[in-house]
């Protein structure tokens, strides 16, 4: 293991560039997947004719597909049929769609956890269904959903490593490149990557625990 040979500035800079791209992809994917998850979770919860059934079908379909396959399809298959998309946005799109489906189930479960008596009381007081959903059900459900949603975001950040399948120059990809320069760099490079992933994910885990305490 050659730690001194690995940790020269060109190698460190190359690895950190990949790490910054990992964070960028994660942030975009977190925002988009949260929006998708909220929308589709509510659509599935409301049980609107046809719309809720379509939403349920799409959620179940995406959740039962491998994320690796989704990223590969968007990053490699779509460009081959003329739908060009950059590698970064292919990864963001794949992660957002997959994690959005996961969050949609969390949202649906959170909405279902609100006691039916509160809904009936709101409806009997004259509130419409949409106002009851917006002012009574959703605020309570969101507080309960925060910890599992943050946990899902932690999984999302780790899942960015799957974008290596489309050669996105994120952290895992760049670690492989640096490790390929010299066999003695492999283990130090992997340890460095593990440290970077751990630092971010552990911070998010602490945030999830704090939020969980506050919601109880």
PDB file of C-alpha atoms in Angstrom:
ATOM      1  CA  UNK A   1       0.000   0.000   0.000  1.00  0.00           C
ATOM      2  CA  UNK A   2       1.450   3.303  -1.117  1.00  0.00           C
ATOM      3  CA  UNK A   3      -0.311   6.089   0.758  1.00  0.00           C
ATOM      4  CA  UNK A   4       2.383   8.681   0.048  1.00  0.00           C
ATOM      5  CA  UNK A   5       2.286   7.928  -3.668  1.00  0.00           C
ATOM      6  CA  UNK A   6      -1.499   8.168  -3.804  1.00  0.00           C
ATOM      7  CA  UNK A   7      -1.865  11.393  -1.833  1.00  0.00           C
ATOM      8  CA  UNK A   8      -0.117  13.699  -4.229  1.00  0.00           C
ATOM      9  CA  UNK A   9      -2.084  16.766  -5.300  1.00  0.00           C
ATOM     10  CA  UNK A  10      -3.019  15.636  -8.847  1.00  0.00           C
ATOM     11  CA  UNK A  11      -4.514  12.396  -7.509  1.00  0.00           C
ATOM     12  CA  UNK A  12      -6.243  14.069  -4.572  1.00  0.00           C
ATOM     13  CA  UNK A  13      -7.666  16.782  -6.816  1.00  0.00           C
ATOM     14  CA  UNK A  14      -8.953  14.186  -9.289  1.00  0.00           C
ATOM     15  CA  UNK A  15     -10.629  12.212  -6.497  1.00  0.00           C
ATOM     16  CA  UNK A  16     -12.155  15.342  -4.941  1.00  0.00           C
ATOM     17  CA  UNK A  17     -13.497  16.419  -8.349  1.00  0.00           C
ATOM     18  CA  UNK A  18     -15.324  13.098  -8.481  1.00  0.00           C
ATOM     19  CA  UNK A  19     -16.562  13.604  -4.933  1.00  0.00           C
ATOM     20  CA  UNK A  20     -17.907  17.062  -5.762  1.00  0.00           C
ATOM     21  CA  UNK A  21     -19.752  15.620  -8.760  1.00  0.00           C
ATOM     22  CA  UNK A  22     -21.170  12.926  -6.482  1.00  0.00           C
ATOM     23  CA  UNK A  23     -22.462  15.619  -4.126  1.00  0.00           C
ATOM     24  CA  UNK A  24     -23.869  17.652  -7.015  1.00  0.00           C
ATOM     25  CA  UNK A  25     -25.719  14.663  -8.452  1.00  0.00           C
ATOM     26  CA  UNK A  26     -26.979  13.799  -4.970  1.00  0.00           C
ATOM     27  CA  UNK A  27     -28.331  17.283  -4.266  1.00  0.00           C
ATOM     28  CA  UNK A  28     -30.203  17.512  -7.572  1.00  0.00           C
ATOM     29  CA  UNK A  29     -31.532  13.975  -7.164  1.00  0.00           C
ATOM     30  CA  UNK A  30     -32.667  14.636  -3.588  1.00  0.00           C
ATOM     31  CA  UNK A  31     -34.660  17.697  -4.667  1.00  0.00           C
ATOM     32  CA  UNK A  32     -36.267  16.051  -7.691  1.00  0.00           C
ATOM     33  CA  UNK A  33     -36.966  12.721  -5.979  1.00  0.00           C
ATOM     34  CA  UNK A  34     -38.578  14.522  -3.035  1.00  0.00           C
ATOM     35  CA  UNK A  35     -40.912  16.439  -5.344  1.00  0.00           C
ATOM     36  CA  UNK A  36     -41.776  13.300  -7.326  1.00  0.00           C
ATOM     37  CA  UNK A  37     -42.263  11.313  -4.135  1.00  0.00           C
ATOM     38  CA  UNK A  38     -44.621  13.867  -2.614  1.00  0.00           C
ATOM     39  CA  UNK A  39     -46.697  14.166  -5.797  1.00  0.00           C
ATOM     40  CA  UNK A  40     -46.997  10.447  -6.521  1.00  0.00           C
ATOM     41  CA  UNK A  41     -47.428   9.550  -2.848  1.00  0.00           C
ATOM     42  CA  UNK A  42     -50.375  11.930  -2.571  1.00  0.00           C
ATOM     43  CA  UNK A  43     -51.863  10.703  -5.857  1.00  0.00           C
ATOM     44  CA  UNK A  44     -51.692   7.122  -4.634  1.00  0.00           C
ATOM     45  CA  UNK A  45     -53.129   8.029  -1.240  1.00  0.00           C
ATOM     46  CA  UNK A  46     -56.120   9.932  -2.601  1.00  0.00           C
ATOM     47  CA  UNK A  47     -57.400   6.886  -4.502  1.00  0.00           C
ATOM     48  CA  UNK A  48     -58.712   9.002  -7.360  1.00  0.00           C
ATOM     49  CA  UNK A  49     -60.221   6.839 -10.108  1.00  0.00           C
ATOM     50  CA  UNK A  50     -57.647   5.825 -12.727  1.00  0.00           C
ATOM     51  CA  UNK A  51     -55.072   8.423 -11.573  1.00  0.00           C
ATOM     52  CA  UNK A  52     -54.265   6.663  -8.295  1.00  0.00           C
ATOM     53  CA  UNK A  53     -54.180   3.305 -10.074  1.00  0.00           C
ATOM     54  CA  UNK A  54     -51.744   4.604 -12.686  1.00  0.00           C
ATOM     55  CA  UNK A  55     -49.606   6.147  -9.943  1.00  0.00           C
ATOM     56  CA  UNK A  56     -49.610   2.864  -8.000  1.00  0.00           C
ATOM     57  CA  UNK A  57     -48.620   0.922 -11.123  1.00  0.00           C
ATOM     58  CA  UNK A  58     -45.731   3.264 -11.935  1.00  0.00           C
ATOM     59  CA  UNK A  59     -44.479   3.255  -8.347  1.00  0.00           C
ATOM     60  CA  UNK A  60     -44.561  -0.536  -8.111  1.00  0.00           C
ATOM     61  CA  UNK A  61     -42.952  -0.895 -11.538  1.00  0.00           C
ATOM     62  CA  UNK A  62     -40.030   1.388 -10.727  1.00  0.00           C
ATOM     63  CA  UNK A  63     -39.505  -0.007  -7.221  1.00  0.00           C
ATOM     64  CA  UNK A  64     -39.163  -3.514  -8.628  1.00  0.00           C
ATOM     65  CA  UNK A  65     -36.569  -2.574 -11.252  1.00  0.00           C
ATOM     66  CA  UNK A  66     -32.840  -2.480 -10.453  1.00  0.00           C
ATOM     67  CA  UNK A  67     -31.562   1.073 -10.184  1.00  0.00           C
ATOM     68  CA  UNK A  68     -28.503   0.022 -12.193  1.00  0.00           C
ATOM     69  CA  UNK A  69     -30.765  -0.975 -15.073  1.00  0.00           C
ATOM     70  CA  UNK A  70     -32.642   2.344 -14.954  1.00  0.00           C
ATOM     71  CA  UNK A  71     -29.427   4.385 -15.026  1.00  0.00           C
ATOM     72  CA  UNK A  72     -28.006   2.259 -17.846  1.00  0.00           C
ATOM     73  CA  UNK A  73     -31.202   2.586 -19.880  1.00  0.00           C
ATOM     74  CA  UNK A  74     -31.314   6.375 -19.536  1.00  0.00           C
ATOM     75  CA  UNK A  75     -27.577   6.887 -20.025  1.00  0.00           C
ATOM     76  CA  UNK A  76     -26.898   4.378 -22.796  1.00  0.00           C
ATOM     77  CA  UNK A  77     -30.083   3.157 -24.449  1.00  0.00           C
ATOM     78  CA  UNK A  78     -31.903   6.465 -24.889  1.00  0.00           C
ATOM     79  CA  UNK A  79     -28.929   8.187 -26.612  1.00  0.00           C
ATOM     80  CA  UNK A  80     -28.673   5.227 -28.997  1.00  0.00           C
ATOM     81  CA  UNK A  81     -32.191   5.953 -30.256  1.00  0.00           C
ATOM     82  CA  UNK A  82     -31.621   9.682 -30.633  1.00  0.00           C
ATOM     83  CA  UNK A  83     -32.603  10.977 -27.173  1.00  0.00           C
ATOM     84  CA  UNK A  84     -29.321  12.577 -26.192  1.00  0.00           C
ATOM     85  CA  UNK A  85     -28.702  13.360 -22.522  1.00  0.00           C
ATOM     86  CA  UNK A  86     -25.498  14.160 -20.645  1.00  0.00           C
ATOM     87  CA  UNK A  87     -24.065  11.557 -18.304  1.00  0.00           C
ATOM     88  CA  UNK A  88     -24.654  13.786 -15.286  1.00  0.00           C
ATOM     89  CA  UNK A  89     -28.311  14.323 -16.082  1.00  0.00           C
ATOM     90  CA  UNK A  90     -28.767  10.673 -16.989  1.00  0.00           C
ATOM     91  CA  UNK A  91     -27.610   9.754 -13.486  1.00  0.00           C
ATOM     92  CA  UNK A  92     -29.757  12.468 -11.884  1.00  0.00           C
ATOM     93  CA  UNK A  93     -32.814  11.366 -13.860  1.00  0.00           C
ATOM     94  CA  UNK A  94     -32.360   7.690 -13.006  1.00  0.00           C
ATOM     95  CA  UNK A  95     -31.763   8.360  -9.317  1.00  0.00           C
ATOM     96  CA  UNK A  96     -34.652  10.826  -9.103  1.00  0.00           C
ATOM     97  CA  UNK A  97     -37.118   8.409 -10.698  1.00  0.00           C
ATOM     98  CA  UNK A  98     -36.059   5.426  -8.574  1.00  0.00           C
ATOM     99  CA  UNK A  99     -35.732   7.240  -5.255  1.00  0.00           C
ATOM    100  CA  UNK A 100     -38.904   9.200  -6.008  1.00  0.00           C
ATOM    101  CA  UNK A 101     -40.815   5.920  -6.170  1.00  0.00           C
ATOM    102  CA  UNK A 102     -39.304   4.877  -2.834  1.00  0.00           C
ATOM    103  CA  UNK A 103     -40.220   8.195  -1.227  1.00  0.00           C
ATOM    104  CA  UNK A 104     -43.743   7.973  -2.664  1.00  0.00           C
ATOM    105  CA  UNK A 105     -44.297   4.826  -0.600  1.00  0.00           C
ATOM    106  CA  UNK A 106     -42.975   6.588   2.500  1.00  0.00           C
ATOM    107  CA  UNK A 107     -45.355   9.478   1.815  1.00  0.00           C
ATOM    108  CA  UNK A 108     -48.315   7.154   1.322  1.00  0.00           C
ATOM    109  CA  UNK A 109     -47.533   5.338   4.576  1.00  0.00           C
ATOM    110  CA  UNK A 110     -47.137   8.642   6.403  1.00  0.00           C
ATOM    111  CA  UNK A 111     -50.471   9.912   5.135  1.00  0.00           C
ATOM    112  CA  UNK A 112     -52.170   6.650   6.116  1.00  0.00           C
ATOM    113  CA  UNK A 113     -50.737   6.973   9.641  1.00  0.00           C
ATOM    114  CA  UNK A 114     -52.838  10.054  10.380  1.00  0.00           C
ATOM    115  CA  UNK A 115     -55.801   9.071  12.542  1.00  0.00           C
ATOM    116  CA  UNK A 116     -59.041   8.861  10.574  1.00  0.00           C
ATOM    117  CA  UNK A 117     -60.905  10.658  13.369  1.00  0.00           C
ATOM    118  CA  UNK A 118     -59.033  13.872  12.637  1.00  0.00           C
ATOM    119  CA  UNK A 119     -59.963  13.648   8.985  1.00  0.00           C
ATOM    120  CA  UNK A 120     -63.621  13.052   9.807  1.00  0.00           C
ATOM    121  CA  UNK A 121     -63.609  15.969  12.248  1.00  0.00           C
ATOM    122  CA  UNK A 122     -62.089  18.286   9.655  1.00  0.00           C
ATOM    123  CA  UNK A 123     -64.581  17.188   7.018  1.00  0.00           C
ATOM    124  CA  UNK A 124     -67.536  17.588   9.378  1.00  0.00           C
ATOM    125  CA  UNK A 125     -66.411  21.120  10.205  1.00  0.00           C
ATOM    126  CA  UNK A 126     -66.825  22.077   6.564  1.00  0.00           C
ATOM    127  CA  UNK A 127     -63.310  21.731   5.186  1.00  0.00           C
ATOM    128  CA  UNK A 128     -63.069  20.367   1.661  1.00  0.00           C
ATOM    129  CA  UNK A 129     -61.095  17.199   1.007  1.00  0.00           C
ATOM    130  CA  UNK A 130     -58.211  19.123  -0.577  1.00  0.00           C
ATOM    131  CA  UNK A 131     -58.018  21.609   2.324  1.00  0.00           C
ATOM    132  CA  UNK A 132     -58.189  18.747   4.830  1.00  0.00           C
ATOM    133  CA  UNK A 133     -55.323  17.029   3.003  1.00  0.00           C
ATOM    134  CA  UNK A 134     -53.246  20.215   2.837  1.00  0.00           C
ATOM    135  CA  UNK A 135     -53.896  21.660   6.305  1.00  0.00           C
ATOM    136  CA  UNK A 136     -54.604  18.621   8.508  1.00  0.00           C
ATOM    137  CA  UNK A 137     -53.190  15.409   7.035  1.00  0.00           C
ATOM    138  CA  UNK A 138     -50.016  16.491   5.236  1.00  0.00           C
ATOM    139  CA  UNK A 139     -48.420  18.595   8.040  1.00  0.00           C
ATOM    140  CA  UNK A 140     -48.768  15.743  10.547  1.00  0.00           C
ATOM    141  CA  UNK A 141     -47.614  13.127   8.072  1.00  0.00           C
ATOM    142  CA  UNK A 142     -44.545  15.122   7.038  1.00  0.00           C
ATOM    143  CA  UNK A 143     -43.264  15.235  10.617  1.00  0.00           C
ATOM    144  CA  UNK A 144     -43.480  11.447  10.797  1.00  0.00           C
ATOM    145  CA  UNK A 145     -41.941  10.996   7.355  1.00  0.00           C
ATOM    146  CA  UNK A 146     -38.809  13.076   7.945  1.00  0.00           C
ATOM    147  CA  UNK A 147     -36.577  10.342   9.480  1.00  0.00           C
ATOM    148  CA  UNK A 148     -37.298   7.631   6.860  1.00  0.00           C
ATOM    149  CA  UNK A 149     -37.013  10.176   4.036  1.00  0.00           C
ATOM    150  CA  UNK A 150     -33.596  11.325   5.311  1.00  0.00           C
ATOM    151  CA  UNK A 151     -32.574   7.664   5.516  1.00  0.00           C
ATOM    152  CA  UNK A 152     -33.653   7.259   1.906  1.00  0.00           C
ATOM    153  CA  UNK A 153     -31.521  10.245   0.947  1.00  0.00           C
ATOM    154  CA  UNK A 154     -28.545   8.531   2.587  1.00  0.00           C
ATOM    155  CA  UNK A 155     -29.178   5.506   0.383  1.00  0.00           C
ATOM    156  CA  UNK A 156     -29.446   7.840  -2.603  1.00  0.00           C
ATOM    157  CA  UNK A 157     -25.988   9.280  -2.001  1.00  0.00           C
ATOM    158  CA  UNK A 158     -24.494   5.799  -1.809  1.00  0.00           C
ATOM    159  CA  UNK A 159     -26.387   4.770  -4.928  1.00  0.00           C
ATOM    160  CA  UNK A 160     -24.643   7.478  -6.952  1.00  0.00           C
ATOM    161  CA  UNK A 161     -21.758   5.013  -7.197  1.00  0.00           C
ATOM    162  CA  UNK A 162     -23.906   2.957  -9.583  1.00  0.00           C
ATOM    163  CA  UNK A 163     -23.478   5.722 -12.161  1.00  0.00           C
ATOM    164  CA  UNK A 164     -20.059   4.210 -12.799  1.00  0.00           C
ATOM    165  CA  UNK A 165     -21.936   1.916 -15.229  1.00  0.00           C
ATOM    166  CA  UNK A 166     -22.292   4.872 -17.630  1.00  0.00           C
ATOM    167  CA  UNK A 167     -18.755   6.160 -16.916  1.00  0.00           C
ATOM    168  CA  UNK A 168     -19.906   9.239 -15.022  1.00  0.00           C
ATOM    169  CA  UNK A 169     -16.725  10.689 -13.471  1.00  0.00           C
ATOM    170  CA  UNK A 170     -18.058  10.603  -9.927  1.00  0.00           C
ATOM    171  CA  UNK A 171     -16.160   9.436  -6.854  1.00  0.00           C
ATOM    172  CA  UNK A 172     -16.213   5.676  -7.484  1.00  0.00           C
ATOM    173  CA  UNK A 173     -15.267   6.128 -11.138  1.00  0.00           C
ATOM    174  CA  UNK A 174     -12.333   8.394 -10.312  1.00  0.00           C
ATOM    175  CA  UNK A 175     -11.169   6.078  -7.548  1.00  0.00           C
ATOM    176  CA  UNK A 176     -11.027   3.266 -10.095  1.00  0.00           C
ATOM    177  CA  UNK A 177      -8.979   5.435 -12.454  1.00  0.00           C
ATOM    178  CA  UNK A 178      -6.489   6.400  -9.755  1.00  0.00           C
ATOM    179  CA  UNK A 179      -6.292   2.840  -8.453  1.00  0.00           C
ATOM    180  CA  UNK A 180      -5.578   1.617 -11.971  1.00  0.00           C
ATOM    181  CA  UNK A 181      -2.409   3.705 -12.139  1.00  0.00           C
ATOM    182  CA  UNK A 182      -0.638   1.536  -9.622  1.00  0.00           C
ATOM    183  CA  UNK A 183      -1.673  -1.638  -7.829  1.00  0.00           C
ATOM    184  CA  UNK A 184      -0.365  -0.235  -4.556  1.00  0.00           C
ATOM    185  CA  UNK A 185      -2.844   2.664  -4.826  1.00  0.00           C
ATOM    186  CA  UNK A 186      -5.950   0.467  -4.819  1.00  0.00           C
ATOM    187  CA  UNK A 187      -6.462  -0.045  -1.082  1.00  0.00           C
ATOM    188  CA  UNK A 188      -5.509   3.522  -0.044  1.00  0.00           C
ATOM    189  CA  UNK A 189      -7.822   4.911  -2.734  1.00  0.00           C
ATOM    190  CA  UNK A 190     -10.703   2.711  -1.573  1.00  0.00           C
ATOM    191  CA  UNK A 191     -10.096   3.707   2.046  1.00  0.00           C
ATOM    192  CA  UNK A 192     -10.139   7.373   1.051  1.00  0.00           C
ATOM    193  CA  UNK A 193     -13.414   6.899  -0.837  1.00  0.00           C
ATOM    194  CA  UNK A 194     -14.884   5.033   2.128  1.00  0.00           C
ATOM    195  CA  UNK A 195     -13.930   7.920   4.407  1.00  0.00           C
ATOM    196  CA  UNK A 196     -15.592  10.492   2.136  1.00  0.00           C
ATOM    197  CA  UNK A 197     -18.799   8.462   1.834  1.00  0.00           C
ATOM    198  CA  UNK A 198     -18.818   7.807   5.571  1.00  0.00           C
ATOM    199  CA  UNK A 199     -18.295  11.465   6.487  1.00  0.00           C
ATOM    200  CA  UNK A 200     -21.321  12.624   4.501  1.00  0.00           C
ATOM    201  CA  UNK A 201     -23.592   9.676   5.270  1.00  0.00           C
ATOM    202  CA  UNK A 202     -22.816   9.687   8.984  1.00  0.00           C
ATOM    203  CA  UNK A 203     -23.605  13.401   9.158  1.00  0.00           C
ATOM    204  CA  UNK A 204     -26.942  12.717   7.487  1.00  0.00           C
ATOM    205  CA  UNK A 205     -27.552   9.811   9.886  1.00  0.00           C
ATOM    206  CA  UNK A 206     -27.019  12.107  12.860  1.00  0.00           C
ATOM    207  CA  UNK A 207     -29.462  14.551  11.305  1.00  0.00           C
ATOM    208  CA  UNK A 208     -32.027  11.774  10.846  1.00  0.00           C
ATOM    209  CA  UNK A 209     -31.679  10.718  14.506  1.00  0.00           C
ATOM    210  CA  UNK A 210     -32.082  14.289  15.727  1.00  0.00           C
ATOM    211  CA  UNK A 211     -35.155  14.804  13.577  1.00  0.00           C
ATOM    212  CA  UNK A 212     -36.586  11.500  14.784  1.00  0.00           C
ATOM    213  CA  UNK A 213     -36.217  12.610  18.407  1.00  0.00           C
ATOM    214  CA  UNK A 214     -37.934  15.909  17.661  1.00  0.00           C
ATOM    215  CA  UNK A 215     -40.881  14.250  15.926  1.00  0.00           C
ATOM    216  CA  UNK A 216     -41.676  12.002  18.909  1.00  0.00           C
TER     217      UNK A 216
END
